[in-house]
mmCIF file of C-alpha atoms in Angstrom:
data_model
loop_
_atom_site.group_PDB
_atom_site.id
_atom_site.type_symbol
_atom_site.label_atom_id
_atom_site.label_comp_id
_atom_site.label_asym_id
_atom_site.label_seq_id
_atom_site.Cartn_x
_atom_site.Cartn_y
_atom_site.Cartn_z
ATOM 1 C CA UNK A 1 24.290 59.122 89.807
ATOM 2 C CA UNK A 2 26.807 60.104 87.510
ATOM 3 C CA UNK A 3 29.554 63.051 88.733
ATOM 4 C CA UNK A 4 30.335 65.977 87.286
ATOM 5 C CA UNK A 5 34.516 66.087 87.102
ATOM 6 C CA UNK A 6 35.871 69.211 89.417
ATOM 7 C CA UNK A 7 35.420 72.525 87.431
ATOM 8 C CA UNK A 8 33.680 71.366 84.389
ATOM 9 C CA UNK A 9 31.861 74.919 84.121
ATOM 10 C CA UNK A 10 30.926 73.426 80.766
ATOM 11 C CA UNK A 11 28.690 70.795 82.255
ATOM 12 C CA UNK A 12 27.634 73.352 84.906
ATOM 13 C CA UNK A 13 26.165 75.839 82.234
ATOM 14 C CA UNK A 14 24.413 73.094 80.747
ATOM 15 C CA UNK A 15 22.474 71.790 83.839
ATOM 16 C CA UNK A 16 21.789 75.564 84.313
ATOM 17 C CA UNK A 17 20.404 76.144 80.619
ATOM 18 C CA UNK A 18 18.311 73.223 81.344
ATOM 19 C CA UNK A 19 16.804 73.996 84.683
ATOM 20 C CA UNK A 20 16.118 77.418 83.237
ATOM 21 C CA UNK A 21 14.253 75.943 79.940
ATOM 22 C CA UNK A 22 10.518 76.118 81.217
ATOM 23 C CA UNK A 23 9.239 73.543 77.784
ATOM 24 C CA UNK A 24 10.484 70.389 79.881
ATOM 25 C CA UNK A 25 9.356 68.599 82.383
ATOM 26 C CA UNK A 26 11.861 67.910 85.669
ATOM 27 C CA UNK A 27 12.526 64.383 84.323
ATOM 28 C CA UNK A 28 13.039 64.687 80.877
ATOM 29 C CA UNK A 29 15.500 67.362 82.102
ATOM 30 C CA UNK A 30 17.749 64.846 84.566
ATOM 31 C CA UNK A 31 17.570 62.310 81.283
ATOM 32 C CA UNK A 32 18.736 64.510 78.936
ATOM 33 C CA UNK A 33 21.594 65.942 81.784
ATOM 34 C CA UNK A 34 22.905 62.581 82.493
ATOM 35 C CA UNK A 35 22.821 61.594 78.541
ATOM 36 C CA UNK A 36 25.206 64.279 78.344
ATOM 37 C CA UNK A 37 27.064 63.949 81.348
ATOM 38 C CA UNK A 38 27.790 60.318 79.590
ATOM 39 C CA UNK A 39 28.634 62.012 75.903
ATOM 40 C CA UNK A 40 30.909 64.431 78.105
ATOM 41 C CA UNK A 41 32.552 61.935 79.855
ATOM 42 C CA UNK A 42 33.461 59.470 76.415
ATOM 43 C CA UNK A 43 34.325 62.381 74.404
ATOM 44 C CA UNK A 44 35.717 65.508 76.811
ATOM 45 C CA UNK A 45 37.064 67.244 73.633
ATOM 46 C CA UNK A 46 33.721 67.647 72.422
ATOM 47 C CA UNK A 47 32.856 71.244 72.778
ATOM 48 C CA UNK A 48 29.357 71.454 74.147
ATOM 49 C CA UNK A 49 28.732 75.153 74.109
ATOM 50 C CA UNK A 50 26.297 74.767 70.404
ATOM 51 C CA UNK A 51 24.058 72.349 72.923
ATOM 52 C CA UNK A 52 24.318 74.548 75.443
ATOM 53 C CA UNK A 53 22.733 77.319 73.635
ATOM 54 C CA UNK A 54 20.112 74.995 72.005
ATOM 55 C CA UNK A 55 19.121 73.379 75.474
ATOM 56 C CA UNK A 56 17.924 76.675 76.447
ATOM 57 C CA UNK A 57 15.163 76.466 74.169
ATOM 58 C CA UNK A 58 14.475 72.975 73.217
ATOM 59 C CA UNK A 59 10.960 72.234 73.317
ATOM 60 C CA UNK A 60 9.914 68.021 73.020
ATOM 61 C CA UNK A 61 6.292 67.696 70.913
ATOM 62 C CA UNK A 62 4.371 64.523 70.532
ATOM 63 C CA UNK A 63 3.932 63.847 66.459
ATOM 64 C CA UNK A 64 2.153 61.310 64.813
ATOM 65 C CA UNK A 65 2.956 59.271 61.542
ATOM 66 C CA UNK A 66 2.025 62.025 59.678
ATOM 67 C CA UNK A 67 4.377 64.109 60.304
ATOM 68 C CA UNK A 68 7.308 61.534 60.415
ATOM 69 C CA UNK A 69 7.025 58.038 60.397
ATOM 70 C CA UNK A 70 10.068 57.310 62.685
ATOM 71 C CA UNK A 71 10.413 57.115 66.377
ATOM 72 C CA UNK A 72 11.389 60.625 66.726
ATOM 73 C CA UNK A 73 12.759 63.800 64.695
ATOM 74 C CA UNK A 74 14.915 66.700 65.538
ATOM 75 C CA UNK A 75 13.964 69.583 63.972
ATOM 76 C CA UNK A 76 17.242 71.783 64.272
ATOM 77 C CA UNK A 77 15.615 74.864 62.260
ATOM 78 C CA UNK A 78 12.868 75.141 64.656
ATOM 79 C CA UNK A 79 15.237 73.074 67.989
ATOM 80 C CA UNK A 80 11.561 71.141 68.569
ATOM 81 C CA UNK A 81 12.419 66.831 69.304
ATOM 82 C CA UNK A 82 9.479 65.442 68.326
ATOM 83 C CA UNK A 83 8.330 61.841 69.401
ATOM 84 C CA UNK A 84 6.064 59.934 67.097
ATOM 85 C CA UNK A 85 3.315 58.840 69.178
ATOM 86 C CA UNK A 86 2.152 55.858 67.325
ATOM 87 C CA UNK A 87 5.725 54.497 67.530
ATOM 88 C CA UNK A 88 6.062 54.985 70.672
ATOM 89 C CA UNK A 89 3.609 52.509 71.658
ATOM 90 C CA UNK A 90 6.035 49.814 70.159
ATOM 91 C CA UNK A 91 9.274 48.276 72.647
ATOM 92 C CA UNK A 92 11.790 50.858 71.658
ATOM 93 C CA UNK A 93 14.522 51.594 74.490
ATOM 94 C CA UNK A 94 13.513 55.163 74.503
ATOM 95 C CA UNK A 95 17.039 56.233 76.278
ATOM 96 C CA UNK A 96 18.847 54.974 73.723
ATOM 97 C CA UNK A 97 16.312 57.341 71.060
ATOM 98 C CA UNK A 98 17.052 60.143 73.345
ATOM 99 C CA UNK A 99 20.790 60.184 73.217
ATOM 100 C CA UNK A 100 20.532 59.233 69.284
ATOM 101 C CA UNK A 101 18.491 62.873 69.012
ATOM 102 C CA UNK A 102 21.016 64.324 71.247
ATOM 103 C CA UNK A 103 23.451 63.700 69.171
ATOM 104 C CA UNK A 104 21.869 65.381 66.538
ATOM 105 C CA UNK A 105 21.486 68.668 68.623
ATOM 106 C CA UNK A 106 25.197 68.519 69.749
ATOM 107 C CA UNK A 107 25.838 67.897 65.921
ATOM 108 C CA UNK A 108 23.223 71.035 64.808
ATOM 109 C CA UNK A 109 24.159 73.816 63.337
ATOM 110 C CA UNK A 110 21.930 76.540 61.521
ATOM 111 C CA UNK A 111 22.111 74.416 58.113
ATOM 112 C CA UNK A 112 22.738 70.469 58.897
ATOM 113 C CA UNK A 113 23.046 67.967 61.919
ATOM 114 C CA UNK A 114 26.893 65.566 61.692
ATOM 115 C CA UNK A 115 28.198 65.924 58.491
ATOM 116 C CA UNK A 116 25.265 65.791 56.056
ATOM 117 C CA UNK A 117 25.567 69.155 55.168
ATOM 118 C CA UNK A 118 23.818 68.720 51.488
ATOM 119 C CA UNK A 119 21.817 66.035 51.964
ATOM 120 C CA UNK A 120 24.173 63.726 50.144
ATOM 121 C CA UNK A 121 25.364 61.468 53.235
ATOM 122 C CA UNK A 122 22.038 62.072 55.131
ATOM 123 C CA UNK A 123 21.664 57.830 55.650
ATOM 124 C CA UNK A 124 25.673 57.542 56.548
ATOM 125 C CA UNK A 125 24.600 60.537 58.923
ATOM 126 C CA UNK A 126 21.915 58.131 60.975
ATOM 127 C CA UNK A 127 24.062 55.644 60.634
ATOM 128 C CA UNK A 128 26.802 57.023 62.380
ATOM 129 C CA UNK A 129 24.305 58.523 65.205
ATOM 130 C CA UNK A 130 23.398 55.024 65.480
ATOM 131 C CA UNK A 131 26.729 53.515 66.055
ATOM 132 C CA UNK A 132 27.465 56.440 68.274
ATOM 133 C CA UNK A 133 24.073 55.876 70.233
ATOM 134 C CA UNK A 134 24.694 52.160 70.543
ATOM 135 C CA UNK A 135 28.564 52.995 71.932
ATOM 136 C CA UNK A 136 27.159 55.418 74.099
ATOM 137 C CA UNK A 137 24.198 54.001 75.712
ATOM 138 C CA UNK A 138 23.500 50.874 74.247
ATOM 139 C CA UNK A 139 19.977 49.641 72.925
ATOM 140 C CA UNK A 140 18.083 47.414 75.169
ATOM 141 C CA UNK A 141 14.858 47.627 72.962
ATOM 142 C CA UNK A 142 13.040 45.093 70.733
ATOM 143 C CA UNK A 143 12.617 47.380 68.047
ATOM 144 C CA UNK A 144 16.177 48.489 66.576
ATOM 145 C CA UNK A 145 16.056 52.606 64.778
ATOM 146 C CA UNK A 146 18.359 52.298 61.542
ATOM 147 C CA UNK A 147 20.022 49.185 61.736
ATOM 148 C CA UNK A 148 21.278 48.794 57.550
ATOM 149 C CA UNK A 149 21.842 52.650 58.150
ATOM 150 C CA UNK A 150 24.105 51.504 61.137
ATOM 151 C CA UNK A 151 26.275 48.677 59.141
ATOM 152 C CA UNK A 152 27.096 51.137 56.596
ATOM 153 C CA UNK A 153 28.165 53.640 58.824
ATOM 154 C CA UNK A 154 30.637 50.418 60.537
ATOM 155 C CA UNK A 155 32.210 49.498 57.295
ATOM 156 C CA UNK A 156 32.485 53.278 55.828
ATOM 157 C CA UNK A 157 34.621 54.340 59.328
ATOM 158 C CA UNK A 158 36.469 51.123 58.813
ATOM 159 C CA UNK A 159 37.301 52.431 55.564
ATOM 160 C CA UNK A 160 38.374 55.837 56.628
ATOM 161 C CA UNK A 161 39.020 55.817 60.209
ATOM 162 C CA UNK A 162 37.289 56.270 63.133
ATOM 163 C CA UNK A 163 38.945 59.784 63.950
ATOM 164 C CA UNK A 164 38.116 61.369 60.520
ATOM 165 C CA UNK A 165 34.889 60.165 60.633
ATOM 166 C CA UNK A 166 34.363 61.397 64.148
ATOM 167 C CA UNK A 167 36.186 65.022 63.390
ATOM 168 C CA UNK A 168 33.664 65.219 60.366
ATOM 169 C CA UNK A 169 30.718 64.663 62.681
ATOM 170 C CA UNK A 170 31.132 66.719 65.498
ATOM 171 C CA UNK A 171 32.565 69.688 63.135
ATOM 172 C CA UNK A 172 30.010 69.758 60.525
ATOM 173 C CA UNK A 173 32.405 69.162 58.063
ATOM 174 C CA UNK A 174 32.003 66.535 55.177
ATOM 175 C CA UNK A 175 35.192 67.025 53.762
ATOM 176 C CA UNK A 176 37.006 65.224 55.340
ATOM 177 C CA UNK A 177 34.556 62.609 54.937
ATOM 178 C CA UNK A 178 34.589 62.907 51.523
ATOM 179 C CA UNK A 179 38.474 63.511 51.117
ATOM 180 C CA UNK A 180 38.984 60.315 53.030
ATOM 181 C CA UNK A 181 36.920 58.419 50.791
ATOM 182 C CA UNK A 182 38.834 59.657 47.571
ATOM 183 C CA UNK A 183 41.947 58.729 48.841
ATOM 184 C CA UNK A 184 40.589 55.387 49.684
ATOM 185 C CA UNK A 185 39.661 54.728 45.973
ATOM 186 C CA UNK A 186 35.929 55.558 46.040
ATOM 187 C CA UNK A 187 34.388 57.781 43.264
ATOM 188 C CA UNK A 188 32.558 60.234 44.332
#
């Protein structure tokens, strides 16, 4: 069990937001609290208050390929998660898919999810979720989510660091992304 650190009211409104949010079930609750408990505890700067609010409301759906053809989707207009039933039947490590769509509500605002805020560095976006999933959790499933999506992401925060690439995530802000890359040479 992990522990919450002494006077983390943070962490405390989140567990309360959760057990208040009557769409999940008591399990999928304690997953998501101790996939954030574990974000919380590699990245304490992160401020968590955005989730917070969203947690309230977040409802999980069951999709099918129609809908979307991945493993799951986080719909940040609407705060639904939705799991693609048809993939789920497949060997996925379906903590590791959790905390990659946690990510992406802790990264939500009202208009994008990390720093993909035109639609412009959407696949550098999951590729970075990736990377942070894998750091995070790990992946102990035989089917791998964006793994191409993942390299990219590796060689791009070589490029331009892994704090400016991890500001521009968790503030919504792609330019510093993109003013890293100019200065590295890249034409944009």
């Amino acid at each position: 069990m992990l522990k919450l650190k002494l006077g983390d009211t943070m962490l405390e409104d989140i567990r309360l937001s959760l057990d208040n949010n009557l769409n999940l079930t008591r399990e999928v609750k304690a997953r998501l609290f101790e996939l954030i408990v574990i974000f919380n505890n590699k990245f304490p700067s992160v401020d968590l208050s955005n989730l917070n609010k969203r947690i309230k409301t977040l409802k999980i759906e069951k999709n099918d390929n129609f809908l979307n053809k991945d493993i799951s989707m986080y719909d940040f207009r609407t705060n639904i998660l939705y799991l693609n039933t048809k993939e789920m039947e497949k060997q996925y490590d379906i903590r590791h898919v959790l905390m990659f769509e946690l990510l992406n509500i802790i990264t939500s605002n009202n208009f994008s999810m990390g720093f993909n805020t035109d639609g412009r560095l959407e696949a550098l976006n999951v590729g970075y979720t990736e990377v942070l999933a894998n750091y995070l959790v790990g992946n102990n499933g035989e089917v791998q989510i964006f793994p191409e999506e993942a390299i990219m992401a590796n060689i791009i925060t070589t490029v331009v660091g892994f704090d400016n690439m991890f500001n521009a995530y968790v503030n919504n802000d792609s330019r510093i992304l993109l003013k890293k890359l100019v200065e590295a040479g890249v034409n944009l």
